PDB file of N, CA and C in Angstrom:
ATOM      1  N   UNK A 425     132.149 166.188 160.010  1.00  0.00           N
ATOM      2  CA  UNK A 425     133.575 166.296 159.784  1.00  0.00           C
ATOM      3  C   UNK A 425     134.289 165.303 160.704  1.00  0.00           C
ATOM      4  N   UNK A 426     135.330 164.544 160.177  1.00  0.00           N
ATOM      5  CA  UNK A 426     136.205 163.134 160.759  1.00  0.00           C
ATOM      6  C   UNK A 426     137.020 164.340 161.720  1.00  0.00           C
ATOM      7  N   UNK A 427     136.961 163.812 163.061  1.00  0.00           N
ATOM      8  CA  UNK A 427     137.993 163.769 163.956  1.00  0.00           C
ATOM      9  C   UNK A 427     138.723 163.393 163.809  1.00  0.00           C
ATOM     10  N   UNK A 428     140.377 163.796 164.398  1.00  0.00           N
ATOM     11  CA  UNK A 428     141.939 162.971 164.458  1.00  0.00           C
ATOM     12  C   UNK A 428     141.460 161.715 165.302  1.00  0.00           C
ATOM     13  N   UNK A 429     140.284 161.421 166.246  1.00  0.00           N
ATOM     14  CA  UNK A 429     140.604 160.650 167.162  1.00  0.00           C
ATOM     15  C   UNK A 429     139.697 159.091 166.257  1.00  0.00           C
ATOM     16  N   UNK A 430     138.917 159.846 165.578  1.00  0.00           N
ATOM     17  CA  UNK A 430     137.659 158.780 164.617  1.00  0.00           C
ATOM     18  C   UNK A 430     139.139 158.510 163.310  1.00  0.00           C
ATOM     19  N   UNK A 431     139.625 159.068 162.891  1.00  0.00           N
ATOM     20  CA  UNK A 431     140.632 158.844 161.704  1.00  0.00           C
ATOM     21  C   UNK A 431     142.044 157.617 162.159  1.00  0.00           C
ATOM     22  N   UNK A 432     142.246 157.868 163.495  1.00  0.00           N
ATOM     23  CA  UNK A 432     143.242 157.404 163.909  1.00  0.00           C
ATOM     24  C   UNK A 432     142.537 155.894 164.576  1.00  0.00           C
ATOM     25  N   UNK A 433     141.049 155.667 164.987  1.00  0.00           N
ATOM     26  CA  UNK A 433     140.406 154.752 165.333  1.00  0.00           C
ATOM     27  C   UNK A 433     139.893 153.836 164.314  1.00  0.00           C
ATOM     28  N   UNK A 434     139.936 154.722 162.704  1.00  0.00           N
ATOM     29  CA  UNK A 434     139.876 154.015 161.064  1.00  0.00           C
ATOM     30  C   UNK A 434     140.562 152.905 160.526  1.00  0.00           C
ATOM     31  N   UNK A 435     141.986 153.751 161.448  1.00  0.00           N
ATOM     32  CA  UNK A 435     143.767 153.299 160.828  1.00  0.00           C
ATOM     33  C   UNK A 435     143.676 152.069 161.619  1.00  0.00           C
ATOM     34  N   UNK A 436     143.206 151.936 162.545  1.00  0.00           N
ATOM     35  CA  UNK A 436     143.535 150.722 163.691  1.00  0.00           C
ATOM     36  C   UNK A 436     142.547 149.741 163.231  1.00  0.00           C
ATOM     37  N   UNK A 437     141.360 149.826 162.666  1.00  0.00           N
ATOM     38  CA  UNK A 437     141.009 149.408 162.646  1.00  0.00           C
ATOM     39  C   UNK A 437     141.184 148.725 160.989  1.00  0.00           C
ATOM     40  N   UNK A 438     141.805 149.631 160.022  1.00  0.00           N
ATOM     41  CA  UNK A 438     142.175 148.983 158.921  1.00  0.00           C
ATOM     42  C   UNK A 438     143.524 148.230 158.958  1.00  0.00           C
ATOM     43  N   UNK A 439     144.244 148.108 160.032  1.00  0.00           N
ATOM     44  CA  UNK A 439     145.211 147.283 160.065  1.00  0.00           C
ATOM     45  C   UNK A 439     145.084 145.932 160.608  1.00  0.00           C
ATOM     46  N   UNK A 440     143.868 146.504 161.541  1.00  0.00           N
ATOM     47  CA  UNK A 440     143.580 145.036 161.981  1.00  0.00           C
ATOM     48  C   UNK A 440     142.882 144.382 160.916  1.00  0.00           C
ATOM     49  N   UNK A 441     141.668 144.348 159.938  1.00  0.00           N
ATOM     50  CA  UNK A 441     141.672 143.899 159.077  1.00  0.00           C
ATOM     51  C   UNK A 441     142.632 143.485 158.109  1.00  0.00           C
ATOM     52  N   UNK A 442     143.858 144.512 157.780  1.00  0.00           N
ATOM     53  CA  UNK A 442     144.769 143.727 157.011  1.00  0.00           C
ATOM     54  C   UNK A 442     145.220 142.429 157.565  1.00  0.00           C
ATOM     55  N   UNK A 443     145.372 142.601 159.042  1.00  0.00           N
ATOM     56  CA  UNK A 443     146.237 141.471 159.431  1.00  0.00           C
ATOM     57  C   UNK A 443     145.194 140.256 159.388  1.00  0.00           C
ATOM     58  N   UNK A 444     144.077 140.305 159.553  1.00  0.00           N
ATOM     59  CA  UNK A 444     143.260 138.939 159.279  1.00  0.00           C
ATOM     60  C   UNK A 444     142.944 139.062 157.972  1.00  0.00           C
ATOM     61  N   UNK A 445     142.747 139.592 156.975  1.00  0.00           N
ATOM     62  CA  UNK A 445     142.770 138.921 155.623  1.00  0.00           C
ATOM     63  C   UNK A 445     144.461 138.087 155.337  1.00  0.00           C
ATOM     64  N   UNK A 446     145.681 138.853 155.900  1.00  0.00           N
ATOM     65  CA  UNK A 446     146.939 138.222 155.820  1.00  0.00           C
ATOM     66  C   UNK A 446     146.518 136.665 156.466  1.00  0.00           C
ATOM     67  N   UNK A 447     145.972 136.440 157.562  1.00  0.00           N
ATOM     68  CA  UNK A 447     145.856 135.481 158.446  1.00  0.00           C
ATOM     69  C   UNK A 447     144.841 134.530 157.422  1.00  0.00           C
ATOM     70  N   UNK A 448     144.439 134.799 156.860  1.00  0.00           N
ATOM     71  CA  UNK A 448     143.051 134.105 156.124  1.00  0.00           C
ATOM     72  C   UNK A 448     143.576 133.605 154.915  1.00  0.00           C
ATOM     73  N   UNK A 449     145.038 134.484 153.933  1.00  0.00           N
ATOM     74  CA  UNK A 449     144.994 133.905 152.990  1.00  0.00           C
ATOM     75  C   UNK A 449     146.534 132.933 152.958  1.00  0.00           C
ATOM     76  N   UNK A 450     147.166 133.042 154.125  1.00  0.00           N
ATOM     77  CA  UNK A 450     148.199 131.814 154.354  1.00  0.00           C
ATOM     78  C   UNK A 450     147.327 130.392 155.147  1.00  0.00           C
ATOM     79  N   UNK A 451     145.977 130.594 155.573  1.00  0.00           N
ATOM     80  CA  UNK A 451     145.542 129.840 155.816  1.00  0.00           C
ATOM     81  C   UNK A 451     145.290 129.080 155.003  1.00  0.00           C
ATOM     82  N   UNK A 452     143.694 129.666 153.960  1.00  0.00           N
ATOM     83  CA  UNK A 452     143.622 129.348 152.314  1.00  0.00           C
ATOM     84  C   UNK A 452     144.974 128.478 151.861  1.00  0.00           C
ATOM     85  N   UNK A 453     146.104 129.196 151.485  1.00  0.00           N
ATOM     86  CA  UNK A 453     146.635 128.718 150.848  1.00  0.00           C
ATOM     87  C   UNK A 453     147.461 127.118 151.246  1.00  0.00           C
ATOM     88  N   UNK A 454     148.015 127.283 152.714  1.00  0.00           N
ATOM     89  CA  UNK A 454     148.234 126.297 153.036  1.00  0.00           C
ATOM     90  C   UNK A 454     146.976 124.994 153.035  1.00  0.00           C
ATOM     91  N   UNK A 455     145.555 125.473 153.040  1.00  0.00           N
ATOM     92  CA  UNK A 455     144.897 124.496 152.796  1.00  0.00           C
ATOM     93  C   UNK A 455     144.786 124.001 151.499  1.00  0.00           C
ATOM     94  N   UNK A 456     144.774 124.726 150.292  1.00  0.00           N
ATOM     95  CA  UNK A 456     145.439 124.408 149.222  1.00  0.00           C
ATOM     96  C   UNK A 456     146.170 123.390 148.674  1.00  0.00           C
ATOM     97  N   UNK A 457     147.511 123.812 149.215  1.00  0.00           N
ATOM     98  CA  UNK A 457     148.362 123.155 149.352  1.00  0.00           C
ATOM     99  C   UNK A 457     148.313 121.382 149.837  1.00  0.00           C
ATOM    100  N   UNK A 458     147.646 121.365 150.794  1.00  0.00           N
ATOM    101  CA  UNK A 458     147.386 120.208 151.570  1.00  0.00           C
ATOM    102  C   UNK A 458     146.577 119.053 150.628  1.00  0.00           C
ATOM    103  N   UNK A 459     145.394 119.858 149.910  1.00  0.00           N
ATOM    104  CA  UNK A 459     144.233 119.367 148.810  1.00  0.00           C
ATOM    105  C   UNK A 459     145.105 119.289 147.720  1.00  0.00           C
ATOM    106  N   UNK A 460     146.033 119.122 147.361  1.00  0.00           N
ATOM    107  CA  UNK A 460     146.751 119.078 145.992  1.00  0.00           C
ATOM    108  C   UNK A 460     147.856 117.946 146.470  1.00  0.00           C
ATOM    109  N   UNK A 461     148.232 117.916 147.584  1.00  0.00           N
ATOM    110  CA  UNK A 461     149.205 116.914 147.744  1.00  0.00           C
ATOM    111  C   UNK A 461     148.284 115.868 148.037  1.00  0.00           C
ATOM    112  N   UNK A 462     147.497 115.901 148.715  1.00  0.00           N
ATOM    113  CA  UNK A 462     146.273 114.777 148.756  1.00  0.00           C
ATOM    114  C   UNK A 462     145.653 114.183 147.207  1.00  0.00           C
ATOM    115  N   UNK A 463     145.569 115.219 146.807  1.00  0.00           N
ATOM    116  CA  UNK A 463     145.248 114.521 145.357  1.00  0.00           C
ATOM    117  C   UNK A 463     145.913 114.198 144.178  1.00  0.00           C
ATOM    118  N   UNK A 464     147.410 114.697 144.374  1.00  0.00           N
ATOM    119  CA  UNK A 464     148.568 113.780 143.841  1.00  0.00           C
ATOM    120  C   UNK A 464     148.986 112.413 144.310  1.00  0.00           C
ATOM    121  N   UNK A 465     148.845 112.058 145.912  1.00  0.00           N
ATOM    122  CA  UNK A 465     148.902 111.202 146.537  1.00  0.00           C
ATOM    123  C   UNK A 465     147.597 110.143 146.462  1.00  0.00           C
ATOM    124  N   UNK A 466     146.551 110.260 145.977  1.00  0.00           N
ATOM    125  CA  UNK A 466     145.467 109.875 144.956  1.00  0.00           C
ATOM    126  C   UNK A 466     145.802 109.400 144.166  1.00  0.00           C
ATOM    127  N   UNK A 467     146.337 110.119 142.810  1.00  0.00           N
ATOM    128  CA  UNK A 467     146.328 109.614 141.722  1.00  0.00           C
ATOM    129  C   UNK A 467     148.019 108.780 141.647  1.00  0.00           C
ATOM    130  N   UNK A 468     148.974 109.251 142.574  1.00  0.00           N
ATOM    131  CA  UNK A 468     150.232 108.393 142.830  1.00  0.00           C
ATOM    132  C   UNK A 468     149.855 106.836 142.935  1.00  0.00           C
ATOM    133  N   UNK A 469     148.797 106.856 144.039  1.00  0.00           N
ATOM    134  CA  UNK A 469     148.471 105.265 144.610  1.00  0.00           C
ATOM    135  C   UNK A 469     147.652 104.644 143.519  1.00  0.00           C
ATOM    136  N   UNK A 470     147.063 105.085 142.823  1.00  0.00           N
ATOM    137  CA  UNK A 470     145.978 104.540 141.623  1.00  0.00           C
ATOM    138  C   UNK A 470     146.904 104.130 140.674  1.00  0.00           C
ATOM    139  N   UNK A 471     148.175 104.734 140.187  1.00  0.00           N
ATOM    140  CA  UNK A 471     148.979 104.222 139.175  1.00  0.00           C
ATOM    141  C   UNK A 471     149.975 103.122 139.834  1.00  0.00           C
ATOM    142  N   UNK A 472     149.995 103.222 141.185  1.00  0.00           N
ATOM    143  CA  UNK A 472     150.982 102.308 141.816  1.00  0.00           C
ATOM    144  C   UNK A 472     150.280 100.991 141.758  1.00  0.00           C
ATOM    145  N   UNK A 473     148.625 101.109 141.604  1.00  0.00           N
ATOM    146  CA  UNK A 473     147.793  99.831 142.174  1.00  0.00           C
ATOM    147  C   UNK A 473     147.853  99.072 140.886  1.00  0.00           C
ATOM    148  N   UNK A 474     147.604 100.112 140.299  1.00  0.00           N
ATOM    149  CA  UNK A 474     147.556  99.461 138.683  1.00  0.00           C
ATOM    150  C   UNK A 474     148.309  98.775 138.005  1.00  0.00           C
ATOM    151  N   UNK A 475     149.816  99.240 138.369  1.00  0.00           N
ATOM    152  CA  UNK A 475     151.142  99.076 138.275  1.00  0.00           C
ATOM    153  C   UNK A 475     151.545  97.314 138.575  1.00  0.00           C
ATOM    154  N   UNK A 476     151.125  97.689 139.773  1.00  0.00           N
ATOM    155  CA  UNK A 476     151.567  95.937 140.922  1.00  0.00           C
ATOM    156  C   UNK A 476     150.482  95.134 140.659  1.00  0.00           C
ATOM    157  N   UNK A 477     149.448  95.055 140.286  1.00  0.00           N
ATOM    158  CA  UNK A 477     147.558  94.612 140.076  1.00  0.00           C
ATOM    159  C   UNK A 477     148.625  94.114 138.020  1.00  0.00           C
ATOM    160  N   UNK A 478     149.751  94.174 137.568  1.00  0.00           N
ATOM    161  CA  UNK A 478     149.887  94.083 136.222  1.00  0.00           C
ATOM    162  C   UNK A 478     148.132  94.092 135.066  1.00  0.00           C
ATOM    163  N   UNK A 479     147.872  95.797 135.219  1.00  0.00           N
ATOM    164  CA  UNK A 479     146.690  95.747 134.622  1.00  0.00           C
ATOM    165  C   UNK A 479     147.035  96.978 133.589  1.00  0.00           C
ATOM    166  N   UNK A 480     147.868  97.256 133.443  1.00  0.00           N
ATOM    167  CA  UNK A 480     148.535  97.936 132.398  1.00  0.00           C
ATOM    168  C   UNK A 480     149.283  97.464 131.268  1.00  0.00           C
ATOM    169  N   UNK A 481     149.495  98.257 130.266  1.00  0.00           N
ATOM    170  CA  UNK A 481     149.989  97.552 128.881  1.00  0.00           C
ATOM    171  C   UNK A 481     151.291  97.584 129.393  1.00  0.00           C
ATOM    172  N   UNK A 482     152.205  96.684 128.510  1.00  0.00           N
ATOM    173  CA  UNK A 482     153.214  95.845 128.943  1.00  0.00           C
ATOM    174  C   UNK A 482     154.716  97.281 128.671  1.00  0.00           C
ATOM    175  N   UNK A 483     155.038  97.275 129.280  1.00  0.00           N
ATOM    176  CA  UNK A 483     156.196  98.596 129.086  1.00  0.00           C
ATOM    177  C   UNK A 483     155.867  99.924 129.824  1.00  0.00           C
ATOM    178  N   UNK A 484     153.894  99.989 130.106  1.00  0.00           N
ATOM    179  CA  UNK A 484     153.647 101.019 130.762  1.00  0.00           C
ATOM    180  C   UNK A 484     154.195 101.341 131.989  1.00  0.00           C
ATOM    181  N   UNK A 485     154.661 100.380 133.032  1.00  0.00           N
ATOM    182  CA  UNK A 485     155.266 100.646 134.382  1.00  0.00           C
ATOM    183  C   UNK A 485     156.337 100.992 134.141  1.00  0.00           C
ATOM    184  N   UNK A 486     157.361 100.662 133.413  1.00  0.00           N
ATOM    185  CA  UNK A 486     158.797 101.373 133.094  1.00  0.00           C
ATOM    186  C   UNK A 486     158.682 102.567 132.875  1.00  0.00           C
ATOM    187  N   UNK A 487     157.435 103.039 131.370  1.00  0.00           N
ATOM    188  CA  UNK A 487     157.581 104.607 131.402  1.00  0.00           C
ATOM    189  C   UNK A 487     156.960 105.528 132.652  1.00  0.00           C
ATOM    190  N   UNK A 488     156.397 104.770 133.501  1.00  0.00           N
ATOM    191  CA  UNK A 488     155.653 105.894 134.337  1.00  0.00           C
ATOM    192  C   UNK A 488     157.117 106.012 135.296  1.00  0.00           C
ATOM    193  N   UNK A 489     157.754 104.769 135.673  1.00  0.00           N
ATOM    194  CA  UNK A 489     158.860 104.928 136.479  1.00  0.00           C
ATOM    195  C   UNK A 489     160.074 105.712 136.303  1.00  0.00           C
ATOM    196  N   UNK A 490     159.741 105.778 134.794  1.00  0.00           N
ATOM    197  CA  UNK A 490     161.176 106.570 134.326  1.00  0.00           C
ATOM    198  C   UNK A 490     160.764 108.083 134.480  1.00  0.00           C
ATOM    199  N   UNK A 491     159.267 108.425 133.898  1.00  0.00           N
ATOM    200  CA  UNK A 491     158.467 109.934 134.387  1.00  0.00           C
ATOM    201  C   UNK A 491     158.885 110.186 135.251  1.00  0.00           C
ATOM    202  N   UNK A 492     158.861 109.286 136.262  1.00  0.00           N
ATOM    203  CA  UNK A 492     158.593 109.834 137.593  1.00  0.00           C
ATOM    204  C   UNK A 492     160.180 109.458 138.224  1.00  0.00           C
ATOM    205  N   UNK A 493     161.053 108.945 137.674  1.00  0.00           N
ATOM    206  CA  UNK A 493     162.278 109.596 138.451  1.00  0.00           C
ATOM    207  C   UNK A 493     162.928 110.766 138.114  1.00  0.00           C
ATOM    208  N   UNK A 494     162.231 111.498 137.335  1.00  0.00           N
ATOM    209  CA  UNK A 494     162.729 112.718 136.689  1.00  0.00           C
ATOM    210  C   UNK A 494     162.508 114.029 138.139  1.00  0.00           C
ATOM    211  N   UNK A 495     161.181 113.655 138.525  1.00  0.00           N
ATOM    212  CA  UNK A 495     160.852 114.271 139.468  1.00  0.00           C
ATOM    213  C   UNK A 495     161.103 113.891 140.972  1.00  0.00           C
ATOM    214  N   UNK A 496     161.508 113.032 141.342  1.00  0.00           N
ATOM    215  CA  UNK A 496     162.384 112.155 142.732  1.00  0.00           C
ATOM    216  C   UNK A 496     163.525 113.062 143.293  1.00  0.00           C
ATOM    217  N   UNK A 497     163.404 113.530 144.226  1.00  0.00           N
ATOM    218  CA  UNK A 497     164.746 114.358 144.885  1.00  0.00           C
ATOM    219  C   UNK A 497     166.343 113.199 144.747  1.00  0.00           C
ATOM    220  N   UNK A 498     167.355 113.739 144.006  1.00  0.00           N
ATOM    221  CA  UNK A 498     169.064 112.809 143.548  1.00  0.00           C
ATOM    222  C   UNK A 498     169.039 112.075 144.896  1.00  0.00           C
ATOM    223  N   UNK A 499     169.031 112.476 146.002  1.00  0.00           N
ATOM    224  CA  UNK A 499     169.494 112.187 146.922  1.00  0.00           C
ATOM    225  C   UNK A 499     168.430 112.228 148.261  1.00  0.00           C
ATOM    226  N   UNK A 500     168.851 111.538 149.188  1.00  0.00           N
ATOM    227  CA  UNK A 500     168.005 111.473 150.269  1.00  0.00           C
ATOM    228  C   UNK A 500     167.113 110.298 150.534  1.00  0.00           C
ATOM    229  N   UNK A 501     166.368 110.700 151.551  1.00  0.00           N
ATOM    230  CA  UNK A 501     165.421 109.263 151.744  1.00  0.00           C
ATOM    231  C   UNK A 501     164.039 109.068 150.834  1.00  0.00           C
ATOM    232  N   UNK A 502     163.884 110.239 149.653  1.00  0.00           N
ATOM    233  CA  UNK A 502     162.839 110.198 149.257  1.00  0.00           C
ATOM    234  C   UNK A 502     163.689 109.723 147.675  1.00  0.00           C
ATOM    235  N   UNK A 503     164.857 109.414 147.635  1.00  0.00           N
ATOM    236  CA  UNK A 503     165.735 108.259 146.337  1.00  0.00           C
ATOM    237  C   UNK A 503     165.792 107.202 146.738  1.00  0.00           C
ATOM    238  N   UNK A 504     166.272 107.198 147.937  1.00  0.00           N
ATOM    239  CA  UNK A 504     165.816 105.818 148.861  1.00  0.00           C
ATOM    240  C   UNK A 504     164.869 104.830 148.497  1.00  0.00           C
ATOM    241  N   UNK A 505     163.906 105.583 148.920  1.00  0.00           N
ATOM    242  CA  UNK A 505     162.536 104.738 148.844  1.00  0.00           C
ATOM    243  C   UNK A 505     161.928 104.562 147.324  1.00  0.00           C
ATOM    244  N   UNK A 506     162.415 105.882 146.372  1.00  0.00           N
ATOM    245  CA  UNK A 506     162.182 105.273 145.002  1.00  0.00           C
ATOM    246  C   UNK A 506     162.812 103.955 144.085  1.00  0.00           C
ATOM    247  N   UNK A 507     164.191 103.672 145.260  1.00  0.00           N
ATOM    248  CA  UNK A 507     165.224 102.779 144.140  1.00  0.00           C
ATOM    249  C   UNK A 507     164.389 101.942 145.001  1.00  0.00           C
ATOM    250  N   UNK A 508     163.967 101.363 146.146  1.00  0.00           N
ATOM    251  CA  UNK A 508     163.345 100.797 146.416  1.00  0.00           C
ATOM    252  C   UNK A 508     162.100  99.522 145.644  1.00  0.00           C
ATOM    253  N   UNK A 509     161.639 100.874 145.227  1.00  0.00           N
ATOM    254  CA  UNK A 509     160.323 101.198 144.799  1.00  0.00           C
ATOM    255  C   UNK A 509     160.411 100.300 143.085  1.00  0.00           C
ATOM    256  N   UNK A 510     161.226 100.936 142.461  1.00  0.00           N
ATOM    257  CA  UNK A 510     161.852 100.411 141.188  1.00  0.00           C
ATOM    258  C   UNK A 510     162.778  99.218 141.079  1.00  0.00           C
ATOM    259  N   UNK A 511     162.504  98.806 142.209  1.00  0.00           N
ATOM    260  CA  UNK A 511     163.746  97.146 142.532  1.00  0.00           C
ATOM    261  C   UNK A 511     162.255  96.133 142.640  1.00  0.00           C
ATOM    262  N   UNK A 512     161.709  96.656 143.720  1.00  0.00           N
ATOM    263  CA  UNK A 512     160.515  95.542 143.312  1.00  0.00           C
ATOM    264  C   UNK A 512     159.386  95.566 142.356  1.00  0.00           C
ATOM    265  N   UNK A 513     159.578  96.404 141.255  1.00  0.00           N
ATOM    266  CA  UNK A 513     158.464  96.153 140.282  1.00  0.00           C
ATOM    267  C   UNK A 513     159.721  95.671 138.993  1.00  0.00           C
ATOM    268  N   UNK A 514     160.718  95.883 139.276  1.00  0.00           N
ATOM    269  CA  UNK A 514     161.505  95.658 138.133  1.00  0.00           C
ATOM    270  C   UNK A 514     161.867  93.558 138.956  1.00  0.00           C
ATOM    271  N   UNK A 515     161.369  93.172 139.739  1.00  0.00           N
ATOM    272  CA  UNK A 515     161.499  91.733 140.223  1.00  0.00           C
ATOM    273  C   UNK A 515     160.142  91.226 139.471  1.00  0.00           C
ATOM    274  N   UNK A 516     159.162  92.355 140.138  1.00  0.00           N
ATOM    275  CA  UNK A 516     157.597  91.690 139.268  1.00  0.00           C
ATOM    276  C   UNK A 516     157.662  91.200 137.747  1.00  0.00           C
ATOM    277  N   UNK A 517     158.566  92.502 137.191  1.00  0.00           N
ATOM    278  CA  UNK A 517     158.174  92.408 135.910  1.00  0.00           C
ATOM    279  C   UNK A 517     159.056  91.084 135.559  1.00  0.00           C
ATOM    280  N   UNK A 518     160.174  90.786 135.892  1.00  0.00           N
ATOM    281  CA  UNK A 518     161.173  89.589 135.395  1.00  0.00           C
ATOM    282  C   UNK A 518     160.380  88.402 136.068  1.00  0.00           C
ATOM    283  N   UNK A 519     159.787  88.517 137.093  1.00  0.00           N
ATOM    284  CA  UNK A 519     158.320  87.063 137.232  1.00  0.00           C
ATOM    285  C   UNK A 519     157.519  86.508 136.354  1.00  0.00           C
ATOM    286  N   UNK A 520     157.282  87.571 135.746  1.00  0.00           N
ATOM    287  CA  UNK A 520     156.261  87.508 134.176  1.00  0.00           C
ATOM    288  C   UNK A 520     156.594  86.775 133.408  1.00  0.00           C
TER     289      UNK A 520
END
């Protein structure tokens, strides 16, 4: 038969487990997180190489640029760096 003192030594001890599975799955997830921006930042630079390398069909860099200002924060330094971004491939392409 469970003692108050074995029942109450259960509780402590099932909280402390909660708190490291809590601890384990903001870990997980932030590692997640990290592996997905890494591998957007992958496949970002592969279309950028491709892009500037002019090894794509002719109009393809406009539509990926136009895709992808859909998703560009209006404002800030991360529009910044896209008008940037779309000033010198839109120079490349008028080189051509």
């Amino acid at each position: 038969m469970a003692t108050l003192a074995q029942i109450e030594e259960l509780e402590t001890r099932r909280a402390k487990i909660a708190q490291a599975i809590s601890k384990a799955k903001k870990s997980l997830h932030g590692q997640e997180k990290a592996a997905e921006t890494h591998v957007k930042a992958a496949i970002g630079g592969a279309v950028l190489a491709l892009i500037h390398e002019s090894k794509c069909p002719a109009g393809f860099d406009a539509v990926i640029l136009a895709r992808a200002d859909h998703g560009v924060q209006k404002q800030g330094l991360g529009r910044e760096k896209f008008e940037v971004l779309k000033k010198r491939f839109k120079k490349t392409e008028e080189q051509k």
